[in-house]
Coordinates of C-alpha atoms and ligand atoms in Angstrom, one line a residue:
M616 CA 21.9 5.9 -65.2
P617 CA 24.0 7.2 -61.8
A618 CA 24.2 4.2 -59.7
K619 CA 21.6 3.5 -57.4
T620 CA 22.2 2.9 -53.7
I621 CA 19.7 1.6 -50.6
N622 CA 19.7 5.3 -49.8
D623 CA 17.8 5.9 -52.6
I624 CA 15.5 3.4 -52.0
V625 CA 15.0 4.4 -48.2
A626 CA 14.0 7.8 -49.4
L627 CA 11.9 7.0 -52.0
C628 CA 10.1 4.5 -49.7
K629 CA 9.6 7.4 -46.7
R630 CA 8.6 10.1 -49.1
R631 CA 5.8 8.1 -51.2
G632 CA 4.9 5.9 -48.7
F633 CA 6.3 2.5 -48.8
I634 CA 8.3 1.9 -45.7
F635 CA 8.5 4.1 -42.5
T636 CA 11.0 3.4 -39.5
G637 CA 9.0 2.0 -36.4
S638 CA 8.2 3.8 -33.6
E639 CA 9.4 7.0 -36.1
I640 CA 7.8 9.7 -33.2
Y641 CA 9.3 8.2 -30.5
G642 CA 13.4 8.0 -31.9
G643 CA 12.3 4.8 -33.6
L644 CA 13.7 1.3 -32.9
G645 CA 16.7 -0.6 -34.1
G646 CA 15.4 -3.6 -36.8
A647 CA 11.6 -2.3 -37.0
Y648 CA 10.1 -0.7 -40.0
D649 CA 6.3 0.1 -40.7
Y650 CA 4.7 -0.4 -44.0
G651 CA 2.9 2.4 -45.3
P652 CA 0.2 2.4 -48.2
Y653 CA 2.5 1.4 -50.7
G654 CA 4.5 -0.9 -49.3
V655 CA 1.8 -3.3 -48.0
E656 CA 0.2 -3.6 -51.6
L657 CA 4.0 -4.9 -52.9
M658 CA 4.4 -7.1 -49.8
K659 CA 0.8 -8.5 -50.5
N660 CA 1.6 -8.7 -54.3
I661 CA 4.9 -10.8 -53.6
R662 CA 3.5 -13.2 -50.9
A663 CA 1.0 -13.7 -53.7
A664 CA 3.0 -14.7 -56.1
W665 CA 4.4 -17.3 -53.8
W666 CA 1.2 -18.7 -52.8
N667 CA 0.5 -19.1 -56.4
A668 CA 3.6 -21.0 -57.1
M669 CA 3.5 -22.9 -53.9
I670 CA -0.1 -23.8 -53.4
Y671 CA -2.6 -22.6 -56.2
S672 CA 0.4 -24.3 -58.8
R673 CA 0.5 -27.6 -57.6
N674 CA -1.4 -30.4 -56.0
D675 CA 1.3 -31.6 -53.3
I676 CA 2.0 -28.5 -51.0
E677 CA -0.6 -27.5 -48.4
G678 CA -0.5 -24.4 -46.4
L679 CA -0.1 -23.3 -43.0
D680 CA -0.2 -20.0 -40.6
A681 CA 1.1 -21.1 -37.3
A682 CA 1.0 -19.0 -34.1
Q683 CA 4.1 -16.4 -33.4
I684 CA 4.1 -16.8 -29.6
T685 CA 5.4 -20.7 -29.4
N686 CA 5.9 -22.9 -26.1
R687 CA 9.3 -22.3 -25.2
L688 CA 10.0 -26.3 -25.2
M689 CA 9.6 -26.1 -28.7
W690 CA 13.0 -24.1 -29.2
K691 CA 14.7 -26.4 -26.6
Y692 CA 14.0 -29.2 -28.2
S693 CA 14.6 -28.1 -31.8
G694 CA 18.3 -27.1 -30.6
H695 CA 17.6 -22.8 -31.1
E696 CA 17.9 -22.4 -27.4
S697 CA 21.4 -24.1 -26.9
S698 CA 23.0 -23.1 -30.6
F699 CA 20.4 -20.4 -32.4
S700 CA 23.0 -17.7 -31.6
D701 CA 25.5 -15.2 -33.5
P702 CA 29.1 -14.6 -32.3
L703 CA 29.2 -11.2 -30.5
V704 CA 32.4 -8.9 -30.4
E705 CA 32.5 -6.2 -28.2
C706 CA 35.1 -3.2 -28.8
K707 CA 37.0 -2.4 -25.5
K708 CA 37.5 1.1 -26.6
C709 CA 34.2 2.7 -28.1
G710 CA 32.0 -0.2 -26.6
A711 CA 30.6 -1.2 -30.3
R712 CA 29.0 -4.5 -30.7
M713 CA 29.4 -6.1 -33.6
R714 CA 28.7 -9.7 -35.2
Q715 CA 31.9 -11.4 -35.7
D716 CA 31.2 -13.4 -38.8
K717 CA 30.0 -10.2 -40.7
M718 CA 32.9 -7.9 -39.6
K719 CA 35.0 -6.4 -42.2
D720 CA 37.9 -7.4 -40.6
P721 CA 37.3 -9.3 -37.3
T722 CA 40.8 -8.1 -35.7
K723 CA 39.6 -4.4 -36.1
C724 CA 36.4 -2.7 -34.7
D725 CA 34.2 -1.5 -37.3
N726 CA 33.5 1.7 -35.9
C727 CA 36.8 2.9 -34.4
G728 CA 39.4 0.4 -36.0
S729 CA 40.7 -0.6 -32.5
T730 CA 42.2 -4.0 -32.0
D731 CA 41.2 -4.2 -28.6
L732 CA 38.0 -6.3 -28.8
T733 CA 36.4 -8.9 -26.6
E734 CA 36.6 -12.4 -27.4
P735 CA 33.3 -13.8 -29.2
R736 CA 30.5 -15.1 -27.3
A737 CA 27.2 -16.8 -28.3
Y738 CA 24.8 -14.0 -28.0
Q739 CA 20.7 -15.9 -28.1
L740 CA 19.1 -14.5 -30.7
M741 CA 15.6 -16.0 -29.9
M742 CA 13.3 -12.9 -28.2
G743 CA 11.8 -14.7 -25.0
L744 CA 8.6 -13.6 -23.4
S745 CA 7.0 -14.1 -20.1
I746 CA 3.5 -14.8 -20.7
G747 CA 0.5 -15.3 -18.8
A748 CA -0.8 -14.0 -15.3
M749 CA 1.2 -16.0 -13.0
A750 CA 4.3 -15.2 -14.9
D751 CA 7.2 -14.4 -13.0
G752 CA 9.1 -12.6 -14.9
A753 CA 10.7 -16.5 -16.5
I754 CA 10.9 -17.0 -19.9
N755 CA 8.0 -19.5 -20.6
A756 CA 7.4 -18.8 -24.5
Y757 CA 9.5 -17.1 -27.4
L758 CA 8.5 -15.5 -30.7
R759 CA 9.6 -17.4 -33.3
P760 CA 12.6 -17.1 -35.0
E761 CA 11.7 -18.7 -37.9
T762 CA 8.4 -20.2 -39.7
A763 CA 10.2 -23.6 -40.5
T764 CA 9.8 -25.1 -36.6
T765 CA 6.5 -24.6 -36.4
T766 CA 5.4 -26.4 -39.6
Y767 CA 7.8 -29.2 -38.5
V768 CA 5.7 -29.5 -35.1
N769 CA 2.3 -29.2 -37.3
F770 CA 3.5 -32.5 -39.6
K771 CA 1.3 -35.0 -38.1
N772 CA -1.8 -32.4 -38.1
V773 CA -1.3 -31.5 -41.4
M774 CA -1.1 -34.6 -42.5
D775 CA -3.8 -36.5 -40.6
A776 CA -6.3 -33.8 -42.3
R777 CA -4.9 -33.8 -45.6
P778 CA -2.8 -36.9 -45.9
H779 CA -0.4 -37.2 -49.1
K780 CA 2.0 -39.6 -50.4
L781 CA 5.7 -38.4 -50.2
P782 CA 6.9 -36.3 -51.6
F783 CA 4.9 -33.5 -50.4
G784 CA 5.4 -30.0 -48.7
I785 CA 3.8 -27.2 -46.2
A786 CA 4.3 -23.9 -46.9
Q787 CA 3.9 -20.9 -44.4
I788 CA 4.2 -17.1 -44.9
G789 CA 4.7 -15.3 -41.5
K790 CA 6.3 -13.1 -39.2
A791 CA 9.8 -14.2 -37.4
F792 CA 11.7 -12.4 -34.9
R793 CA 15.6 -12.1 -34.3
N794 CA 17.2 -10.1 -31.6
E795 CA 19.9 -9.5 -34.5
I796 CA 23.2 -7.9 -33.0
S797 CA 23.3 -5.1 -35.6
P798 CA 20.1 -4.4 -38.0
R799 CA 21.5 -3.1 -41.2
G800 CA 20.8 -2.5 -44.6
F801 CA 17.5 -1.0 -44.7
V802 CA 14.9 -4.0 -44.2
F803 CA 17.7 -6.4 -45.0
R804 CA 18.3 -7.6 -41.7
M805 CA 15.8 -6.5 -39.1
R806 CA 14.8 -7.6 -36.1
E807 CA 11.1 -8.3 -37.0
F808 CA 10.7 -10.0 -40.4
E809 CA 8.5 -11.9 -42.7
Q810 CA 9.5 -15.5 -44.3
A811 CA 8.0 -17.5 -46.8
E812 CA 9.1 -20.8 -46.1
M813 CA 8.3 -24.2 -47.4
Q814 CA 9.3 -27.3 -46.1
Y815 CA 9.0 -30.5 -48.5
F816 CA 8.9 -33.8 -47.0
V817 CA 10.4 -36.6 -49.0
N818 CA 12.1 -40.3 -48.9
P819 CA 15.7 -40.1 -47.9
A820 CA 16.4 -42.2 -51.0
D821 CA 15.4 -38.9 -53.2
D822 CA 16.8 -36.1 -51.3
E823 CA 19.3 -35.2 -53.5
K824 CA 17.1 -34.8 -56.6
Y825 CA 14.5 -32.9 -54.8
F826 CA 17.2 -30.7 -53.5
E827 CA 18.1 -29.8 -57.2
M828 CA 14.3 -29.6 -58.2
W829 CA 13.6 -26.9 -55.7
K830 CA 16.7 -25.0 -56.6
K831 CA 15.7 -24.5 -60.1
I832 CA 12.2 -23.9 -59.2
R833 CA 13.0 -21.0 -56.9
M834 CA 15.5 -19.7 -59.2
D835 CA 12.9 -19.6 -61.9
W836 CA 10.5 -18.1 -59.7
W837 CA 12.6 -15.1 -58.8
I838 CA 13.3 -14.8 -62.6
N839 CA 9.8 -15.2 -63.9
A840 CA 7.6 -14.5 -60.6
L841 CA 9.2 -11.1 -59.7
G842 CA 10.9 -10.2 -62.9
I843 CA 14.9 -9.9 -61.6
P844 CA 17.0 -10.5 -64.4
A845 CA 18.9 -14.0 -64.4
E846 CA 22.3 -12.0 -64.1
K847 CA 21.4 -10.0 -61.0
L848 CA 21.0 -14.0 -59.3
R849 CA 23.1 -16.7 -58.4
F850 CA 23.4 -19.6 -56.2
T851 CA 26.1 -20.1 -53.9
P852 CA 26.5 -23.5 -51.7
H853 CA 27.3 -23.1 -48.3
E854 CA 31.3 -23.6 -47.4
K855 CA 30.4 -25.1 -44.1
L856 CA 27.5 -26.9 -43.6
A857 CA 25.3 -26.5 -40.4
H858 CA 25.2 -29.6 -38.2
Y859 CA 22.1 -30.8 -39.5
A860 CA 22.4 -30.2 -43.1
K861 CA 23.6 -32.6 -45.6
A862 CA 23.4 -30.0 -48.8
A863 CA 22.5 -26.1 -48.4
G864 CA 22.9 -22.9 -50.4
D865 CA 21.8 -19.3 -50.7
I866 CA 19.8 -17.8 -53.7
E867 CA 21.5 -14.3 -53.9
Y868 CA 20.5 -11.2 -55.8
E869 CA 23.4 -8.5 -56.7
F870 CA 22.6 -5.7 -54.2
P871 CA 24.6 -2.3 -54.5
D872 CA 27.2 -3.6 -52.2
G873 CA 27.4 -6.8 -53.9
F874 CA 25.7 -10.5 -53.8
D875 CA 23.9 -11.5 -50.7
E876 CA 21.3 -14.0 -49.6
V877 CA 17.9 -13.5 -50.6
E878 CA 16.5 -17.1 -49.9
G879 CA 18.1 -20.5 -48.4
I880 CA 17.5 -23.9 -49.8
H881 CA 18.5 -26.3 -47.4
N882 CA 18.4 -30.2 -47.2
R883 CA 18.0 -30.5 -43.5
Q884 CA 17.6 -34.5 -43.6
D885 CA 15.7 -35.9 -40.8
F886 CA 17.1 -33.7 -38.0
D887 CA 13.8 -31.6 -37.3
L888 CA 11.2 -34.1 -37.8
G889 CA 13.9 -36.9 -35.8
S890 CA 14.5 -33.9 -32.7
H891 CA 10.8 -33.7 -32.3
T892 CA 9.8 -37.1 -32.0
K893 CA 12.9 -37.6 -29.8
A894 CA 11.9 -35.2 -27.4
Q895 CA 8.1 -36.5 -27.3
S896 CA 9.2 -39.9 -26.8
E897 CA 12.2 -39.0 -24.4
F898 CA 9.8 -36.5 -22.2
K899 CA 6.5 -37.2 -22.4
I900 CA 5.1 -34.2 -22.7
N901 CA 2.2 -35.0 -24.6
A902 CA 0.9 -37.0 -21.4
H903 CA -2.9 -36.7 -22.4
V904 CA -2.4 -37.9 -25.8
M905 CA -0.7 -41.0 -24.5
E906 CA -3.6 -42.2 -22.6
N907 CA -5.7 -42.2 -25.7
K908 CA -2.7 -44.1 -27.6
D909 CA 0.0 -46.9 -26.6
S910 CA 2.7 -44.7 -28.5
T911 CA 3.9 -41.1 -28.3
I912 CA 3.3 -38.6 -31.4
K913 CA 5.8 -39.5 -33.9
L914 CA 6.3 -37.0 -36.9
S915 CA 6.8 -39.9 -39.2
Y916 CA 5.7 -41.4 -42.2
S917 CA 3.9 -45.0 -42.9
D918 CA 4.2 -46.0 -46.7
P919 CA 1.3 -47.4 -47.6
Q920 CA 2.9 -49.7 -50.2
T921 CA 5.6 -51.5 -48.0
G922 CA 4.2 -50.4 -44.8
E923 CA 7.6 -48.9 -43.8
N924 CA 7.8 -46.4 -41.2
F925 CA 10.2 -43.6 -41.4
I926 CA 11.3 -40.6 -40.9
P927 CA 11.2 -38.5 -44.3
Y928 CA 13.7 -36.1 -44.8
V929 CA 13.3 -32.3 -45.5
I930 CA 13.8 -30.0 -48.3
E931 CA 13.7 -26.4 -47.5
T932 CA 13.3 -23.1 -49.1
A933 CA 13.3 -20.1 -46.7
M934 CA 12.8 -16.6 -48.1
G935 CA 12.7 -13.6 -46.9
V936 CA 9.6 -11.3 -48.0
N937 CA 11.3 -8.0 -47.1
R938 CA 14.5 -8.8 -48.7
A939 CA 12.8 -10.0 -51.9
M940 CA 10.8 -6.4 -51.9
L941 CA 13.8 -4.6 -51.4
A942 CA 15.4 -6.4 -54.4
V943 CA 12.6 -6.0 -56.7
M944 CA 12.4 -2.2 -55.7
L945 CA 16.2 -2.0 -56.2
D946 CA 16.1 -3.5 -59.9
A947 CA 13.5 -1.4 -60.6
Y948 CA 14.4 1.8 -59.6
T949 CA 15.5 3.7 -63.0
D950 CA 16.6 7.3 -63.0
E951 CA 16.0 8.0 -66.2
Q952 CA 17.6 10.5 -68.2
L953 CA 14.7 12.0 -71.2
P954 CA 15.5 13.2 -74.9
D955 CA 14.7 17.0 -73.4
G956 CA 17.4 16.8 -71.1
K957 CA 15.2 16.2 -68.3
S958 CA 15.0 13.0 -66.0
R959 CA 12.4 11.3 -64.4
L960 CA 12.2 8.9 -61.3
V961 CA 10.1 5.6 -62.5
L962 CA 9.7 2.2 -60.8
K963 CA 9.8 -0.5 -63.5
L964 CA 7.8 -3.4 -61.3
K965 CA 6.8 -6.2 -63.0
P966 CA 2.9 -4.9 -63.7
S967 CA 1.5 -8.0 -61.4
L968 CA 3.7 -6.7 -58.6
A969 CA 2.5 -2.8 -58.8
P970 CA 1.1 -1.4 -55.6
V971 CA -1.2 0.6 -58.1
K972 CA -2.6 -1.1 -61.0
A973 CA -4.0 2.2 -63.0
A974 CA -4.6 5.1 -62.1
V975 CA -7.4 7.4 -63.4
I976 CA -6.9 11.0 -64.1
P977 CA -9.3 14.0 -65.3
L978 CA -7.1 16.6 -67.1
V979 CA -8.3 19.4 -65.2
R980 CA -9.2 19.0 -62.3
N981 CA -12.8 19.8 -60.4
V982 CA -15.0 19.7 -63.9
P983 CA -17.9 17.8 -62.8
E984 CA -18.5 16.3 -66.5
L985 CA -15.0 14.7 -66.5
L986 CA -14.8 13.8 -63.2
T987 CA -18.0 11.6 -63.7
I988 CA -16.4 10.0 -66.5
A989 CA -13.6 9.0 -64.6
N990 CA -15.5 7.8 -61.5
N991 CA -17.1 5.3 -64.2
I992 CA -14.1 4.2 -65.5
E993 CA -12.5 3.8 -61.7
N994 CA -15.9 1.5 -61.1
D995 CA -15.2 -0.4 -63.9
L996 CA -11.9 -1.0 -63.5
R997 CA -12.6 -1.8 -59.7
K998 CA -14.9 -4.6 -61.1
L999 CA -11.9 -6.8 -62.4
H1000 CA -10.8 -7.2 -58.9
I1001 CA -6.9 -7.0 -59.6
G1002 CA -5.8 -4.8 -56.8
R1003 CA -5.7 -1.1 -55.9
I1004 CA -7.1 1.9 -58.6
E1005 CA -6.6 5.1 -57.6
L1006 CA -8.4 8.5 -58.8
E1007 CA -6.6 11.5 -59.0
N1008 CA -8.4 14.7 -58.6
S1009 CA -5.7 16.8 -57.3
G1010 CA -2.1 18.4 -58.5
N1011 CA -1.8 18.8 -62.3
I1012 CA -1.3 16.0 -64.7
G1013 CA 2.6 16.4 -65.0
K1014 CA 2.7 15.5 -61.1
N1015 CA 0.4 13.1 -61.1
Y1016 CA 2.4 11.1 -63.7
R1017 CA 5.5 11.6 -61.7
R1018 CA 4.0 10.4 -58.6
H1019 CA 3.0 7.1 -60.5
D1020 CA 5.9 6.7 -62.6
E1021 CA 7.9 6.7 -59.0
I1022 CA 5.4 4.3 -57.1
G1023 CA 5.2 2.2 -60.4
T1024 CA 1.9 2.3 -61.6
P1025 CA 1.8 0.4 -64.8
V1026 CA -0.5 2.8 -66.7
C1027 CA -2.4 6.3 -66.1
I1028 CA -5.8 6.7 -68.1
T1029 CA -6.4 10.2 -68.5
V1030 CA -9.7 11.8 -69.5
D1031 CA -9.7 15.1 -71.2
H1032 CA -12.4 17.0 -73.1
Q1033 CA -12.1 15.0 -76.2
T1034 CA -13.6 12.5 -74.2
M1035 CA -16.5 13.9 -73.7
E1036 CA -16.9 14.2 -77.7
D1037 CA -15.9 11.1 -78.9
N1038 CA -15.7 8.8 -75.7
T1039 CA -12.2 7.7 -75.6
V1040 CA -9.3 8.5 -73.2
T1041 CA -5.4 8.7 -73.3
M1042 CA -3.9 5.7 -71.8
R1043 CA -0.2 6.5 -71.0
H1044 CA 2.4 3.6 -70.5
R1045 CA 4.7 4.2 -67.5
D1046 CA 8.2 2.5 -69.1
T1047 CA 7.9 4.1 -72.4
M1048 CA 5.6 7.4 -71.5
V1049 CA 3.8 6.5 -75.0
Q1050 CA 0.1 7.9 -75.1
E1051 CA -2.3 6.0 -77.3
R1052 CA -6.3 7.0 -77.5
V1053 CA -8.2 4.0 -76.5
A1054 CA -12.2 3.5 -76.3
I1055 CA -13.7 3.8 -72.6
T1056 CA -15.3 0.3 -73.7
D1057 CA -11.8 -1.0 -74.2
V1058 CA -9.8 0.4 -70.9
P1059 CA -10.6 -2.9 -68.5
R1060 CA -9.5 -5.3 -71.2
R1061 CA -6.2 -3.4 -72.0
V1062 CA -5.4 -2.8 -68.7
M1063 CA -6.1 -6.6 -68.0
E1064 CA -3.6 -7.1 -70.7
I1065 CA -0.9 -5.2 -69.3
I1066 CA -1.1 -6.5 -65.8
N1067 CA -1.1 -10.3 -67.1
G1068 CA 1.6 -8.9 -69.7
Ligands
ATP1873 P1 21.8 -14.6 -42.1 O1 23.2 -15.2 -42.3 O2 21.7 -13.6 -43.0 O3 21.8 -14.4 -40.6 P2 20.3 -16.7 -42.1 O4 20.8 -17.9 -43.2 O5 20.0 -17.1 -40.9 O6 20.5 -15.5 -42.6 P3 17.8 -18.3 -42.5 O7 17.3 -18.5 -41.6 O8 17.6 -19.5 -43.3 O9 18.7 -16.9 -42.8 O10 16.2 -17.2 -43.1 C1 15.8 -17.6 -44.5 C2 15.6 -16.0 -45.1 O11 15.0 -15.5 -44.2 C3 16.7 -15.4 -45.3 O12 17.4 -16.1 -46.9 C4 16.5 -14.1 -45.5 O13 16.0 -13.5 -46.6 C5 15.4 -14.0 -44.5 N1 16.0 -13.4 -43.2 C6 16.9 -14.1 -42.3 N2 17.2 -13.4 -41.4 C7 16.8 -11.9 -41.7 C8 16.3 -10.9 -41.0 N3 17.1 -10.3 -39.7 N4 15.8 -9.7 -41.4 C9 15.2 -9.7 -42.6 N5 14.9 -10.8 -43.6 C10 15.7 -12.1 -42.8

């Protein structure tokens, strides 16, 4: 099989309707992408797999969906306004702008090779907004650059509504925005992207235990829920820890250019809840709340047994959903040599992630009898509520199989003349191309088995 590249995925995404360039007909916009009919399905299925694991399979994690436009003060007191930046270097010869820590050789321009470079300067990554009718152009809000901080500031809200003993978590999936210096690698580094992040609040005495626990849970999820082989994944501890972190590392996937981060796991100690608690007491920005209470808002926890009040530590798991989709597609992409000398492209996705769960195809198009039976099968499959079912009444059967192989449809159900005689159809399995005759009445059960398989 020829080595696959990111460009293979870019081409497939465009051709089959997974991902398009953002603002395409106006020349595009760096780092912004639009998700098409199959891209939205694959993203939705990855999100669902994460939400199932984080929320529905446990009783200690709550869900949250915070606003993406946020008060500027949140990021002032979180420390982002002063320190959420990347080192920007400019080439004095060709004008290229680069992120110094990602340059191939920090002494040479990535574009023209010149060594005449500016000193690095801190480049602020947050996208500022000027919101409201009174706005005079001054930044008074930010598009959030991560979901995590919008979770920390809701710690007390969630605790009040759904009291928990430690340890417990809050999970969020949503958009984040960063003014990346150089978006690259298709959807690997974007300016608008999606994160699935979970903050697990623990007693400081237990932090190491839970850091290890989440490393394992998350790695297992990549293998079992996304179907990525273990040998394509590794955990790499950070060499240099951020000032707030006690331990941190990345789950990395082996992309065509080598291993790179897809999810971060961090022990952030009490930095975030501590910073926001301190900000509240120092700057009294919750004056109206304080009128009713004699204390400021404390993002802290009172142990029901000991009465001790403290700020919990946070173990964070931070995944990029777009990067997960890219890894899943790269892994599934197979350029397969067939025994007859031909080849086919097939996306060997885990069936639960497939954008289309099953396709129903009348062997000959526009034959009313075949179409009626196909419609009935389609309706029976829709009642399973397993996701998108497609009925094909165009093109020839070979073309239909090829398209469904490329978008990863696990099974095609073909209705032919024999169907009218004996109420059986052909089920063609994507990965093996094996075709078997199945009674129509058995189709829904068989499709369920394949999807859950
Ligand atoms: P990097 O070092 O690559 O800039 P990061 O360490 O700042 O990333 P985090 O802030 O830990 O990333 O974000 C968690 C996850 O969000 C990352 O593991 C990645 O999957 C995803 N992510 C971060 N930045 C981007 C981006 N610009 N485009 C797409 N996904 C991103």
